[in-house]
Tab-separated table of C-alpha atoms in Angstrom:
chain	number	residue	atom	x	y	z
A	1	MET	CA	134.832	44.311	98.254
A	2	VAL	CA	137.000	46.609	96.122
A	3	LYS	CA	139.825	48.137	98.160
A	4	LEU	CA	140.893	51.593	96.970
A	5	LYS	CA	144.529	52.595	97.397
A	6	THR	CA	145.825	56.040	98.282
A	7	ASP	CA	148.348	57.793	96.067
A	8	GLU	CA	150.998	56.903	98.652
A	9	ALA	CA	150.008	53.242	98.568
A	10	ILE	CA	150.146	53.172	94.772
A	11	GLU	CA	153.630	54.627	94.911
A	12	GLN	CA	154.617	51.941	97.437
A	13	MET	CA	153.295	49.262	95.063
A	14	ARG	CA	155.943	50.308	92.571
A	15	ALA	CA	158.547	48.557	94.752
A	16	PRO	CA	157.217	45.009	94.291
A	17	GLY	CA	156.318	45.940	90.724
A	18	ARG	CA	159.947	46.724	89.955
A	19	VAL	CA	161.041	43.430	91.517
A	20	VAL	CA	158.601	41.596	89.258
A	21	ALA	CA	159.855	43.454	86.195
A	22	ARG	CA	163.500	42.719	87.033
A	23	ALA	CA	162.782	39.049	87.646
A	24	LEU	CA	160.936	38.583	84.358
A	25	ALA	CA	163.728	40.382	82.505
A	26	ALA	CA	166.280	38.076	84.169
A	27	VAL	CA	164.236	34.971	83.309
A	28	ARG	CA	163.931	36.059	79.701
A	29	GLU	CA	167.664	36.703	79.464
A	30	ALA	CA	168.506	33.339	81.046
A	31	ALA	CA	166.124	31.348	78.849
A	32	GLY	CA	167.846	29.534	75.996
A	33	VAL	CA	168.059	26.194	74.282
A	34	GLY	CA	168.991	23.553	76.869
A	35	VAL	CA	168.051	25.631	79.919
A	36	GLY	CA	165.812	23.819	82.398
A	37	LEU	CA	162.574	25.250	83.750
A	38	ARG	CA	163.761	24.717	87.317
A	39	GLU	CA	166.795	26.839	86.463
A	40	LEU	CA	164.505	29.680	85.390
A	41	ASP	CA	162.639	29.379	88.678
A	42	ALA	CA	165.987	29.650	90.489
A	43	VAL	CA	166.820	32.811	88.524
A	44	ALA	CA	163.528	34.396	89.588
A	45	HIS	CA	164.065	33.253	93.182
A	46	ASP	CA	167.486	34.917	93.226
A	47	VAL	CA	165.926	38.250	92.220
A	48	LEU	CA	163.404	37.936	95.055
A	49	ARG	CA	166.097	37.217	97.617
A	50	GLY	CA	168.267	40.057	96.354
A	51	ALA	CA	165.386	42.502	96.781
A	52	GLY	CA	164.368	41.198	100.210
A	53	ALA	CA	160.987	40.274	98.745
A	54	SER	CA	158.845	37.167	99.105
A	55	SER	CA	156.705	35.164	96.700
A	56	PRO	CA	152.892	35.197	96.664
A	57	PHE	CA	153.052	32.158	94.334
A	58	LEU	CA	155.132	29.767	96.434
A	59	GLY	CA	152.805	27.727	98.633
A	60	TYR	CA	149.677	29.360	97.207
A	61	ARG	CA	146.718	26.976	97.276
A	62	PRO	CA	143.334	28.202	96.023
A	63	SER	CA	140.267	26.010	96.312
A	64	PHE	CA	140.765	24.338	92.919
A	65	ALA	CA	144.356	23.250	93.577
A	66	PRO	CA	145.068	19.770	94.944
A	67	VAL	CA	148.495	20.877	96.210
A	68	PRO	CA	150.163	24.220	96.984
A	69	PHE	CA	152.056	25.788	94.091
A	70	PRO	CA	155.661	24.566	94.464
A	71	ALA	CA	157.632	27.418	92.849
A	72	VAL	CA	157.996	31.200	92.657
A	73	LEU	CA	157.595	31.269	88.864
A	74	CYS	CA	154.841	29.973	86.614
A	75	VAL	CA	156.472	28.934	83.342
A	76	SER	CA	154.215	27.614	80.582
A	77	VAL	CA	155.737	26.205	77.402
A	78	ASN	CA	154.098	25.845	73.956
A	79	ASP	CA	150.603	24.376	74.482
A	80	ALA	CA	150.621	25.241	78.202
A	81	ILE	CA	148.460	28.332	78.704
A	82	VAL	CA	149.073	29.412	82.304
A	83	HIS	CA	150.094	28.130	85.758
A	84	GLY	CA	152.886	25.948	84.390
A	85	VAL	CA	154.861	24.244	87.143
A	86	PRO	CA	158.640	24.333	86.589
A	87	ASP	CA	159.883	20.782	86.097
A	88	ASP	CA	162.804	18.940	84.475
A	89	TYR	CA	161.898	20.025	80.922
A	90	ARG	CA	164.741	21.726	79.051
A	91	LEU	CA	163.947	24.382	76.492
A	92	ARG	CA	164.247	23.506	72.821
A	93	ASP	CA	164.796	25.548	69.709
A	94	GLY	CA	161.553	27.287	68.738
A	95	ASP	CA	159.774	26.917	72.078
A	96	LEU	CA	157.217	29.537	73.102
A	97	VAL	CA	157.528	30.425	76.794
A	98	SER	CA	155.077	32.314	78.996
A	99	ALA	CA	156.514	33.393	82.357
A	100	ASP	CA	154.238	34.687	85.131
A	101	PHE	CA	155.715	36.068	88.341
A	102	GLY	CA	154.668	37.844	91.517
A	103	ALA	CA	156.431	39.546	94.400
A	104	GLN	CA	155.494	40.798	97.862
A	105	LEU	CA	157.429	43.699	99.349
A	106	GLY	CA	156.507	46.213	102.030
A	107	GLY	CA	153.131	44.564	102.457
A	108	TRP	CA	152.123	45.021	98.808
A	109	CYS	CA	151.995	42.693	95.799
A	110	GLY	CA	152.944	42.954	92.146
A	111	ASP	CA	152.048	40.527	89.352
A	112	SER	CA	153.053	40.419	85.689
A	113	ALA	CA	153.596	38.004	82.806
A	114	VAL	CA	155.469	37.980	79.522
A	115	SER	CA	155.683	35.577	76.570
A	116	PHE	CA	158.726	35.085	74.342
A	117	THR	CA	160.356	32.556	72.047
A	118	VAL	CA	163.603	30.620	72.423
A	119	GLY	CA	165.964	30.150	69.483
A	120	ARG	CA	164.430	30.396	66.013
A	121	ALA	CA	160.944	31.829	66.366
A	122	ARG	CA	157.975	30.640	64.368
A	123	PRO	CA	156.201	33.580	62.670
A	124	ALA	CA	152.887	32.238	63.970
A	125	ASP	CA	154.212	32.397	67.541
A	126	LEU	CA	155.363	35.989	67.093
A	127	ARG	CA	151.879	36.933	65.866
A	128	LEU	CA	150.325	35.175	68.851
A	129	ILE	CA	152.578	37.010	71.314
A	130	ALA	CA	152.002	40.341	69.569
A	131	THR	CA	148.259	39.826	69.865
A	132	ALA	CA	148.478	39.110	73.594
A	133	GLU	CA	150.535	42.272	74.033
A	134	ALA	CA	148.141	44.331	71.890
A	135	ALA	CA	145.183	43.017	73.891
A	136	LEU	CA	146.960	43.992	77.111
A	137	ALA	CA	147.625	47.490	75.756
A	138	ALA	CA	143.962	47.832	74.771
A	139	GLY	CA	142.842	46.708	78.214
A	140	ILE	CA	145.181	49.162	79.911
A	141	ALA	CA	143.938	52.013	77.687
A	142	ALA	CA	140.391	51.255	78.851
A	143	ALA	CA	141.390	51.356	82.541
A	144	VAL	CA	140.293	54.943	83.183
A	145	PRO	CA	137.943	56.454	85.777
A	146	GLY	CA	134.319	56.347	84.704
A	147	ASN	CA	134.708	53.216	82.597
A	148	ARG	CA	133.660	49.828	83.914
A	149	VAL	CA	135.407	46.480	84.229
A	150	GLY	CA	133.388	45.363	81.209
A	151	ASP	CA	135.090	48.016	79.100
A	152	ILE	CA	138.469	46.447	79.876
A	153	ALA	CA	137.094	42.975	79.126
A	154	HIS	CA	135.571	44.154	75.853
A	155	ALA	CA	138.804	45.860	74.761
A	156	VAL	CA	140.870	42.748	75.480
A	157	GLY	CA	138.423	40.317	73.918
A	158	THR	CA	137.948	42.373	70.776
A	159	VAL	CA	141.660	42.251	69.973
A	160	CYS	CA	141.926	38.525	70.658
A	161	ARG	CA	138.847	37.523	68.673
A	162	ALA	CA	139.718	39.759	65.733
A	163	ALA	CA	142.945	37.779	65.384
A	164	GLY	CA	140.995	34.505	65.352
A	165	TYR	CA	142.349	33.289	68.680
A	166	GLY	CA	140.648	31.532	71.561
A	167	ILE	CA	140.388	32.848	75.116
A	168	PRO	CA	140.524	30.247	77.924
A	169	ASP	CA	137.075	30.133	79.429
A	170	GLY	CA	136.756	31.466	82.969
A	171	PHE	CA	140.254	32.909	83.355
A	172	GLY	CA	141.205	36.579	83.511
A	173	GLY	CA	142.667	39.315	85.642
A	174	HIS	CA	141.926	40.516	89.170
A	175	GLY	CA	142.300	43.246	91.698
A	176	ILE	CA	145.601	43.308	93.553
A	177	GLY	CA	147.008	45.060	96.608
A	178	ARG	CA	147.849	43.667	100.032
A	179	ALA	CA	146.796	40.297	98.629
A	180	MET	CA	147.653	38.928	95.209
A	181	HIS	CA	143.991	38.360	94.360
A	182	GLU	CA	141.419	40.969	95.341
A	183	ASP	CA	138.096	42.145	93.941
A	184	PRO	CA	137.085	42.781	91.238
A	185	GLY	CA	137.640	39.997	88.736
A	186	VAL	CA	138.666	41.290	85.309
A	187	PRO	CA	137.407	38.998	82.507
A	188	ASN	CA	139.179	38.823	79.166
A	189	GLU	CA	135.934	39.108	77.231
A	190	GLY	CA	132.492	40.590	77.776
A	191	PRO	CA	130.074	43.396	76.948
A	192	PRO	CA	131.204	46.991	77.501
A	193	GLY	CA	129.558	49.270	80.014
A	194	ARG	CA	128.949	46.572	82.599
A	195	GLY	CA	130.527	45.525	85.857
A	196	THR	CA	132.265	47.472	88.592
A	197	LYS	CA	132.793	51.158	87.870
A	198	LEU	CA	136.454	52.121	87.684
A	199	ARG	CA	137.612	54.698	90.220
A	200	PRO	CA	140.964	56.288	91.065
A	201	GLY	CA	142.731	54.111	93.612
A	202	MET	CA	141.747	50.791	92.084
A	203	VAL	CA	144.681	48.550	91.130
A	204	LEU	CA	144.123	45.720	88.673
A	205	ALA	CA	146.157	42.910	87.185
A	206	ILE	CA	145.070	42.814	83.542
A	207	GLU	CA	146.138	39.586	81.819
A	208	PRO	CA	145.056	38.471	78.354
A	209	MET	CA	145.618	34.817	77.436
A	210	VAL	CA	145.263	33.674	73.820
A	211	ILE	CA	145.031	30.236	72.231
A	212	ALA	CA	146.274	29.899	68.668
A	213	GLY	CA	143.810	27.183	67.653
A	214	GLY	CA	140.785	29.383	68.318
A	215	THR	CA	139.164	27.151	70.948
A	216	ASP	CA	138.359	28.360	74.463
A	217	ASP	CA	138.699	24.915	76.021
A	218	TYR	CA	141.593	23.645	78.087
A	219	THR	CA	142.697	20.642	80.112
A	220	CYS	CA	144.624	20.466	83.375
A	221	ASP	CA	147.785	18.418	83.844
A	222	PRO	CA	148.074	15.793	86.595
A	223	ASP	CA	150.068	18.354	88.627
A	224	GLY	CA	146.734	20.095	89.262
A	225	TRP	CA	148.022	23.442	88.013
A	226	THR	CA	149.245	23.530	84.413
A	227	LEU	CA	146.458	24.378	81.945
A	228	ARG	CA	146.891	23.196	78.339
A	229	THR	CA	145.081	23.734	75.070
A	230	VAL	CA	142.874	20.793	74.114
A	231	ASP	CA	144.010	20.859	70.466
A	232	GLY	CA	147.740	21.095	71.162
A	233	SER	CA	147.982	24.591	69.683
A	234	ARG	CA	150.215	27.147	71.325
A	235	ALA	CA	149.230	29.850	73.790
A	236	ALA	CA	150.557	33.200	74.965
A	237	HIS	CA	150.010	35.321	78.072
A	238	ALA	CA	150.711	38.985	78.863
A	239	GLU	CA	150.047	40.832	82.125
A	240	HIS	CA	150.719	44.056	84.017
A	241	THR	CA	149.660	45.443	87.379
A	242	VAL	CA	147.926	48.733	86.599
A	243	ALA	CA	146.737	51.543	88.882
A	244	ILE	CA	143.729	53.598	87.859
A	245	THR	CA	144.413	57.274	88.512
A	246	ALA	CA	142.833	60.595	87.657
A	247	ASP	CA	145.696	61.099	85.204
A	248	GLY	CA	145.116	57.783	83.441
A	249	PRO	CA	146.361	54.213	83.893
A	250	ARG	CA	149.743	53.754	85.552
A	251	ILE	CA	151.678	50.548	84.947
A	252	LEU	CA	153.316	49.448	88.201
A	253	THR	CA	155.214	46.425	86.855
A	254	ALA	CA	157.264	48.185	84.180
A	255	LEU	CA	161.004	48.660	84.566
């Protein structure tokens, strides 16, 4: 069931959204050659504590997961697509990092992701990241009353496919509010004009994921969480929490 939010509730969702934005900015600033992934998780955790917020990621265990997620930050490096578990890996020159983070504050959730490079960037990685960001922008532009979820999916998928990139099969965005995952699901590809009709008060996490090699397939690490490209090519991820309003889409996870 889709849960519509009042204008007041949408305004309240800006609080966890700002926490998410600050945490991702802090993670990006802290990331550098030699920095460990657990250290980045600690940076994000510090932002949560400073804001009096909690993590919807830590301890989260959906039906597919063999164990609860053990961190507050998903950090996926190079060929990892999403859901990367912070471990002892230390960043190297030229790494591509995707950081995904959520926060709960005042009974509401925020969720966002950003991809960036460490050290000397590969031009191909910059193009991949730019495409993920362009696909996100296209999806947000389609998030207007009267459109349907399929219009968002079509906008996202069109940008990704035009660049020759793959889209991990079965993964996409979602509704968000009191819980991190609510109805409706928001695919990253599909025909326009189909799916749930968009109405003011809906809040969606729109999150394109792109695979450089062009395949849609992925594998899962032994940790039960980290998804990787099957061909070893790199991946990027971009996400915002977006409210649908009569005045157009409103990004709730921007600084």
